[in-house]
XYZ file of C-alpha atoms in Angstrom:
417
model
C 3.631 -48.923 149.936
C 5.309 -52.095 150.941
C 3.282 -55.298 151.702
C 3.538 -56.564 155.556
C 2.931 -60.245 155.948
C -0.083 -61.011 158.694
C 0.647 -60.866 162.163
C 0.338 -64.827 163.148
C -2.528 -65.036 165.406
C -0.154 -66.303 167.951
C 1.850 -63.269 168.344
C -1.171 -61.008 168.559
C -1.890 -58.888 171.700
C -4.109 -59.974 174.106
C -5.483 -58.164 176.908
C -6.798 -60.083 180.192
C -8.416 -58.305 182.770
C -5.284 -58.727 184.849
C -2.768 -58.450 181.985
C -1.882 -57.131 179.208
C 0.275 -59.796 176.815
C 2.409 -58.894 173.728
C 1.756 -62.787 172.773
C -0.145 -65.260 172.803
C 2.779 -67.978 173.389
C 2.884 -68.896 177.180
C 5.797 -71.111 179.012
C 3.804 -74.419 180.296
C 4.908 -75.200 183.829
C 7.802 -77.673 183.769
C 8.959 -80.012 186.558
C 12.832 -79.519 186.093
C 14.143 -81.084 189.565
C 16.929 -78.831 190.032
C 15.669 -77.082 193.289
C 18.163 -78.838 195.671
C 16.177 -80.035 199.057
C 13.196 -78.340 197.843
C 14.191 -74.676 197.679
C 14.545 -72.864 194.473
C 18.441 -72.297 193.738
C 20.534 -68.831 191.332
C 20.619 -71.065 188.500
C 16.899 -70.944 187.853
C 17.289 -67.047 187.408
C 18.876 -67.698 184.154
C 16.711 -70.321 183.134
C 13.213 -68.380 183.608
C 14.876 -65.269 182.433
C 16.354 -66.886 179.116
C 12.861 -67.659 178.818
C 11.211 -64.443 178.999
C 9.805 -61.525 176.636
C 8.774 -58.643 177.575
C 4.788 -59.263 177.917
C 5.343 -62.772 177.828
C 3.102 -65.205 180.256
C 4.941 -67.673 182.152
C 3.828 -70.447 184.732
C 6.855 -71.568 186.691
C 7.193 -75.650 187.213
C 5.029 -76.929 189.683
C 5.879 -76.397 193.571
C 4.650 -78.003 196.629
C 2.269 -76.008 199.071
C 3.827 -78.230 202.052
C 6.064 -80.666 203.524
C 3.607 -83.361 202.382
C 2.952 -82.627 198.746
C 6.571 -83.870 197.090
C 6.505 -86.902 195.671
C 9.317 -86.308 193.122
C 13.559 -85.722 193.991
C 14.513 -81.697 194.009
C 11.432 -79.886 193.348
C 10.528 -76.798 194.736
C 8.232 -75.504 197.922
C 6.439 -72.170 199.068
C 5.330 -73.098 202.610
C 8.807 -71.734 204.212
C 10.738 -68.378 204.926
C 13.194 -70.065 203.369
C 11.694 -71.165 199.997
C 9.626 -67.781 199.149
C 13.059 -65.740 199.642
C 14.627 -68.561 197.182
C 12.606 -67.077 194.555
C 12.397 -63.688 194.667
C 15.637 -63.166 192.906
C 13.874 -65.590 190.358
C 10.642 -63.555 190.004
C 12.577 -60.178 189.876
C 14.656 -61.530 186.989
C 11.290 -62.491 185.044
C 9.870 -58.825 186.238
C 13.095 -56.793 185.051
C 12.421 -58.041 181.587
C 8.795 -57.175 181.360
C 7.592 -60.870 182.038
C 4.588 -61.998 183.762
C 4.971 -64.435 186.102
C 2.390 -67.427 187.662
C 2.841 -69.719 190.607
C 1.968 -73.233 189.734
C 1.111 -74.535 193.587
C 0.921 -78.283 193.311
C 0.079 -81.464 196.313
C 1.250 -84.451 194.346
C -1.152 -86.956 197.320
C -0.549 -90.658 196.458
C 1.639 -90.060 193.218
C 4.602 -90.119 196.620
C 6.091 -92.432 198.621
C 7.335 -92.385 202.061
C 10.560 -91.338 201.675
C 9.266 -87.897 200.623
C 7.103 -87.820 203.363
C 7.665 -86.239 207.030
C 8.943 -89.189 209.446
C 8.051 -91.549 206.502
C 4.699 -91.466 207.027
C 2.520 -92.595 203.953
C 1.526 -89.834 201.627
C -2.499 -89.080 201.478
C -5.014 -89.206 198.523
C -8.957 -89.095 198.229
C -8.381 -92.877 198.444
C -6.124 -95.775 199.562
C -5.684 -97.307 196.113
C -1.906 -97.067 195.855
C -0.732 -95.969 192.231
C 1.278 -98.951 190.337
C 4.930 -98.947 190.163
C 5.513 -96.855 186.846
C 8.931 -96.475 184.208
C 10.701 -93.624 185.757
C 11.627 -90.225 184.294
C 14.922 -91.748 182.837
C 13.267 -94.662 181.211
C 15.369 -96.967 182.870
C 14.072 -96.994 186.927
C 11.063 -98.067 188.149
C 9.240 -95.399 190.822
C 7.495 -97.046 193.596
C 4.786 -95.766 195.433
C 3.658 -95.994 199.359
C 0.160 -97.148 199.661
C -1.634 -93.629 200.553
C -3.794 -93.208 203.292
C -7.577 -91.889 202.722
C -7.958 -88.308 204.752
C -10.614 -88.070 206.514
C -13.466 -85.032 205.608
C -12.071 -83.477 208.707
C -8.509 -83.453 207.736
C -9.243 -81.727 203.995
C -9.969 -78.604 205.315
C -6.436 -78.508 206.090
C -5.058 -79.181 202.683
C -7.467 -76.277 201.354
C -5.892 -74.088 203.980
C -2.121 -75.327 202.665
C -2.955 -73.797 199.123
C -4.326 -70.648 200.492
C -1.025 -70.298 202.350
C 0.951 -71.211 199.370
C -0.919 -68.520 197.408
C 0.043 -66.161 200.040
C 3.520 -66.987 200.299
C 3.651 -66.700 196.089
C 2.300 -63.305 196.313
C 4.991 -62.065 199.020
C 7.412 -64.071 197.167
C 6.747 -61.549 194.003
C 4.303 -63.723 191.726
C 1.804 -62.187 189.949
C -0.586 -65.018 190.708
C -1.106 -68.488 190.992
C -2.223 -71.361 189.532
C -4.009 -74.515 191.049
C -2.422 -77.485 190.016
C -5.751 -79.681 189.177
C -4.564 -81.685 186.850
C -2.118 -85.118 185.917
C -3.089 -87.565 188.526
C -2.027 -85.346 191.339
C -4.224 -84.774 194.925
C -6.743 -82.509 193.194
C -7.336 -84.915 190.150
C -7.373 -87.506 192.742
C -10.471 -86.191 193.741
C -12.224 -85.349 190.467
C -11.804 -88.712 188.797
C -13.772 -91.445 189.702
C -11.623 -93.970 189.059
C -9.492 -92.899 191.443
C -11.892 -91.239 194.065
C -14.264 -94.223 195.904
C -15.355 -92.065 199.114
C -18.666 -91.988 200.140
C -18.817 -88.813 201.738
C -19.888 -85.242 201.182
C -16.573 -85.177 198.972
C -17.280 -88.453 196.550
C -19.671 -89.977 194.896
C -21.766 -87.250 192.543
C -20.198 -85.546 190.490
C -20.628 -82.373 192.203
C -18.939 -83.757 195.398
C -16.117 -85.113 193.654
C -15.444 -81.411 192.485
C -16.154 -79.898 196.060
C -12.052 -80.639 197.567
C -11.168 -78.373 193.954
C -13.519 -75.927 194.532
C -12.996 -75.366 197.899
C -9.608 -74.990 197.369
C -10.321 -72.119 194.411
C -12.615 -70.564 196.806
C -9.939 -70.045 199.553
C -7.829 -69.036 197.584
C -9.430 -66.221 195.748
C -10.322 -64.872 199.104
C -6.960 -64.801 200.129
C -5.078 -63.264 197.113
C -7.967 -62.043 194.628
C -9.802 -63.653 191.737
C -7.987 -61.707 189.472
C -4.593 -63.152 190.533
C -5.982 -67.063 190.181
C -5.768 -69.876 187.497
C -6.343 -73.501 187.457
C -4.906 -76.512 185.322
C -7.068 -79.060 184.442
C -6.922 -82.613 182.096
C -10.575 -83.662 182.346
C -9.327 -86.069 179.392
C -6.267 -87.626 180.645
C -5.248 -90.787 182.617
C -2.013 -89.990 184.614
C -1.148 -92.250 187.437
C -4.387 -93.995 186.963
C -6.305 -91.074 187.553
C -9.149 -91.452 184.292
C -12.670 -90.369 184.500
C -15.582 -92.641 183.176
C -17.078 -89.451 181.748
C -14.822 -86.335 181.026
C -16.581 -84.515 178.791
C -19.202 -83.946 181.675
C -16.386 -83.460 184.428
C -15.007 -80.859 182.075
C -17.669 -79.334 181.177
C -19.073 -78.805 185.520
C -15.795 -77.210 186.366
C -15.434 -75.346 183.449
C -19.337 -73.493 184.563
C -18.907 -74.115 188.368
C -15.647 -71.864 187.997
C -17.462 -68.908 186.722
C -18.801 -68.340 190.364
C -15.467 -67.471 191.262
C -14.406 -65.426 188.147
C -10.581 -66.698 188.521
C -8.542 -65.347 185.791
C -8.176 -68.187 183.407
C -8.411 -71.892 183.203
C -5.429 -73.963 181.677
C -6.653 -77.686 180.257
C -4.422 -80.161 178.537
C -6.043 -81.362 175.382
C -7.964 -84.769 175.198
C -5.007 -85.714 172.550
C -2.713 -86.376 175.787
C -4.134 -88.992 177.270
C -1.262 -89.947 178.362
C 2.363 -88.446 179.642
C 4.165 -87.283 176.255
C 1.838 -88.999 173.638
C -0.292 -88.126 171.315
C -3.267 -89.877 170.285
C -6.284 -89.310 167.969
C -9.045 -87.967 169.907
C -12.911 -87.300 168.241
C -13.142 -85.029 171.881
C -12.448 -81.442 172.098
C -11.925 -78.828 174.464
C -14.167 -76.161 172.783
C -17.455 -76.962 174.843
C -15.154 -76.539 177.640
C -13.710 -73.306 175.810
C -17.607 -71.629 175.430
C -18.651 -72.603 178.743
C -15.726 -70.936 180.673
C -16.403 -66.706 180.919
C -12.190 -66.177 181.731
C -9.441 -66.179 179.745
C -8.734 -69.938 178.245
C -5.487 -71.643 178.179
C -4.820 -74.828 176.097
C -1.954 -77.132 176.315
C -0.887 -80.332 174.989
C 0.905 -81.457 171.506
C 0.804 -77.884 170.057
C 3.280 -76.708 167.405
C 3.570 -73.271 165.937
C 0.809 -74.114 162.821
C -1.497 -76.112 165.538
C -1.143 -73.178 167.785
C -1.938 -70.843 165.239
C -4.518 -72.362 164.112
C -6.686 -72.989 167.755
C -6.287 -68.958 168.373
C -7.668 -68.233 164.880
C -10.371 -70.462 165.388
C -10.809 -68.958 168.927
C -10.521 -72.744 170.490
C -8.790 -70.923 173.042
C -7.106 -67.222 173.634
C -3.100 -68.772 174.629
C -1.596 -71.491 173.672
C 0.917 -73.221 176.576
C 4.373 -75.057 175.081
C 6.359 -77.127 177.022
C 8.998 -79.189 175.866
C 9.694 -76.543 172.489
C 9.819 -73.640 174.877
C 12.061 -75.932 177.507
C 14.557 -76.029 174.480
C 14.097 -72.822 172.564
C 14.431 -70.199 174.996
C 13.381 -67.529 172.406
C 10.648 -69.759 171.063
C 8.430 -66.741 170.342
C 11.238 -65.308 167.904
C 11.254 -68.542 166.337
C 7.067 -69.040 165.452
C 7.643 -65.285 164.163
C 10.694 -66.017 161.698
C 9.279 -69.414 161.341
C 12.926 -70.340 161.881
C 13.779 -73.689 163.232
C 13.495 -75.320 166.340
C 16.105 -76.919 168.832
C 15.177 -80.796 169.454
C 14.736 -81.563 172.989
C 16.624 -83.744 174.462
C 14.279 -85.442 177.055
C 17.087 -87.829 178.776
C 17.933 -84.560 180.581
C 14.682 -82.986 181.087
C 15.376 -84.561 184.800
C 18.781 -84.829 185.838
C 20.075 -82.301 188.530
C 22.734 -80.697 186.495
C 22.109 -76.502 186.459
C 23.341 -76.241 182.943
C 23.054 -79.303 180.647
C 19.647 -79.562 179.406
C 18.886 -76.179 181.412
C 20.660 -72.888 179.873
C 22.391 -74.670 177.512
C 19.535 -74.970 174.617
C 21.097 -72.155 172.369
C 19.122 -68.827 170.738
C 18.752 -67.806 167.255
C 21.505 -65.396 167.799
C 24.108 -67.301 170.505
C 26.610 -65.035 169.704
C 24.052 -62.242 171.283
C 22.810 -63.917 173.836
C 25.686 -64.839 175.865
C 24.389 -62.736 178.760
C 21.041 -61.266 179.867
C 20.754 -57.792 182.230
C 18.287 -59.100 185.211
C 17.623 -57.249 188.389
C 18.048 -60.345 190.768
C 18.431 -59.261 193.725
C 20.310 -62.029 194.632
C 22.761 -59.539 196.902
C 22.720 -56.495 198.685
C 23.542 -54.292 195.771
C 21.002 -51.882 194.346
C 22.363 -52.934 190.506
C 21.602 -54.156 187.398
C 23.237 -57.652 186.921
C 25.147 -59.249 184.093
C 24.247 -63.098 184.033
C 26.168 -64.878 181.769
C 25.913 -68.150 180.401
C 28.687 -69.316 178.528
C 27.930 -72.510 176.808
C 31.338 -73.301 175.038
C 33.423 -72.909 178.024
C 33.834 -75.028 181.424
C 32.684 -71.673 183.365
C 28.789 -72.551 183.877
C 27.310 -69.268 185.932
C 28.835 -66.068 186.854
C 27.194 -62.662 188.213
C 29.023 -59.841 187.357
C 27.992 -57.289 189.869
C 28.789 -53.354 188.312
C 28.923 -51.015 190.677
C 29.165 -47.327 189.597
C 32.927 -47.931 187.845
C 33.806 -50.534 189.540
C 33.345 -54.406 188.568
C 32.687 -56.816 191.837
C 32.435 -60.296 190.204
C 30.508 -62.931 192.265
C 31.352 -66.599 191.244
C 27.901 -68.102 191.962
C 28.866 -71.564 190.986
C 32.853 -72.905 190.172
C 34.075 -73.916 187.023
């Protein structure tokens, strides 16, 4: 009888209440800023559906729950008609190769300025502390941002009631759920971290008030779309935009037992090792108190590679393991940790720039030669059909669908050579 080598614990099954997973390697969300004027655009069919395997978890790059919460150029919204048709063709793609698909719903409060904002009015936080200018995404610019202006405790309820909506809108838009964007400095961490949050209202202060705009927010929207159809990111640990906590082990720790109330479907935290964006750093703090306390499913994130990965399912320091930046450029990264095969750098200069291929679909497979094309049901037209996308990256032709028809061939040119 022949000797098979171990499964690696990241490629085991793993079996949620909602969802049943063939892996435990999950796409991290990813701001890309290719959705022109915040609506999703074709060429993020390919790029989600490069990136999928059948029973594969994926959490889609974060997007805004209104007209207030951008802060950044050409990301993507759910609060319009508009936007949720925008990615159905997206979600369908993930769907027609046996993907499972989360919405990452996002307000980005002071971490904006006013020319994001409607009429140019200045973005909101927990707080009017305005962020300091920071080193843009390119290294090179410097992002400023608007002093914010504090909402008022009558005003939040309104926010809450913008990521319920979103939540909707992600569920008719296709999504198999969503996920609460608590983390990175954004509106929600805004709140949490009391370095950032001074109010002295029912919604600062304590601890447990500080928690109350996030909590509020997981409460309406598990009454809108289902418990079983809800995540969360959190980074107790982490100081983006000037958002740190004087205490995060304890901050971690209350959300991590004040979610169970809810019984949402997981909870996603970014290891205390990213403190900050893209570095590393030793850490003597841990997410595995955080790990025991939580009842759901348990997501980390943050610095993994394929033996660190491995190595925090076997110890059961969580049950998936997110990857960002190696999944951005190894579409079939799964393949990879299996052959233990090697990985495509990333190139982070174009993690950000607008162009729909370079730095996009252009990060090659194992197997180019094969993977020329992938069969997606888009339904980016009117034709009940399988589709042929093809991404050809050693020619000048960057998109085409190839609509097929019984025996005849209709080809749509998405996007010009």
């Amino acid at each position: 009888m022949a000797n098979h080598a171990p499964t690696l614990p990241l490629l085991t099954p793993y079996k949620s209440e909602k969802f049943d997973l063939c892996h435990r390697v999950v796409l991290a969300p990813l701001t890309r800023q290719r959705s022109y004027g915040n609506v999703p655009q074709p060429h993020a069919i390919l790029y989600y559906s490069q990136r999928t395997s059948k029973g594969g978890l994926l959490i889609s790059e974060a997007t805004g729950v209104s007209d207030t919460a951008q802060g950044y150029t050409d990301t993507p919204g759910i609060w319009t008609k508009e936007q949720v048709e925008a990615w159905k063709p997206i979600v369908n793609a993930v769907h027609a190769k046996g993907g499972i698909f989360i919405c990452q719903i996002v307000h980005v409060g002071r971490v904006s300025n006013s020319g994001f904002q409607p009429n140019g009015q200045a973005p909101i936080s927990s707080t009017d502390k305005p962020v300091q200018p920071q080193i843009g995404s390119n290294g090179i610019d410097i992002d400023e941002f608007t002093p914010p202006r504090r909402l008022r405790a009558d005003e939040i309820p309104q926010i809450v009631n913008d990521f319920r909506l979103a939540a909707r809108n992600a569920m008719e838009a296709g999504f198999d759920g969503v996920e609460i964007h608590g983390a990175h400095g954004f509106l929600i961490d805004q709140f949490l971290k009391n370095q950032v949050n001074d109010r002295t209202d029912q919604y600062g202060g304590a601890l447990e008030n500080r928690c109350r705009f996030a909590l509020d927010i997981v409460e309406a929207v598990v009454n809108e779309i289902g418990a079983d159809k809800v995540g969360i990111r959190l980074s107790p640990f982490a100081d983006y935009m000037e958002s740190g906590d004087s205490n995060p082990k304890e901050l971690g720790l209350y959300l991590a037992n004040a979610l169970n109330k809810y019984g949402i479907l997981y909870c996603h935290m970014i290891e205390p090792r990213m403190k900050t964006v893209g570095e590393k750093c030793e850490c003597p703090n841990s997410l595995v108190p955080m790990r025991k306390a939580f009842n759901g499913t348990f997501i980390a994130a943050g610095g993994f590679d394929r033996e660190d990965g491995n190595n925090a399912v076997a110890e059961d320091r969580a049950d998936l393991i997110a990857y960002g930046r190696w999944f951005l450029a190894n579409p079939d990264l799964p393949k990879r940790f299996e052959l233990n095969a090697p990985l495509n750098k990333y190139i982070r200069d174009t993690f950000y720039i607008s162009d729909l291929v370079l730095g996009y679909t252009d990060y090659p497979f194992l197997d180019s030669t094969t993977r020329l094309f992938d069969i997606v049901s888009c339904g980016l037209c009117k034709y009940p059909v399988k589709c042929f996308i093809v991404a050809c990256g050693y020619a000048k032709m960057q998109l085409i669908v190839a609509l097929y028809e019984m025996n005849s061939i209709k080809m749509a040119f998405l996007l010009a050579m």
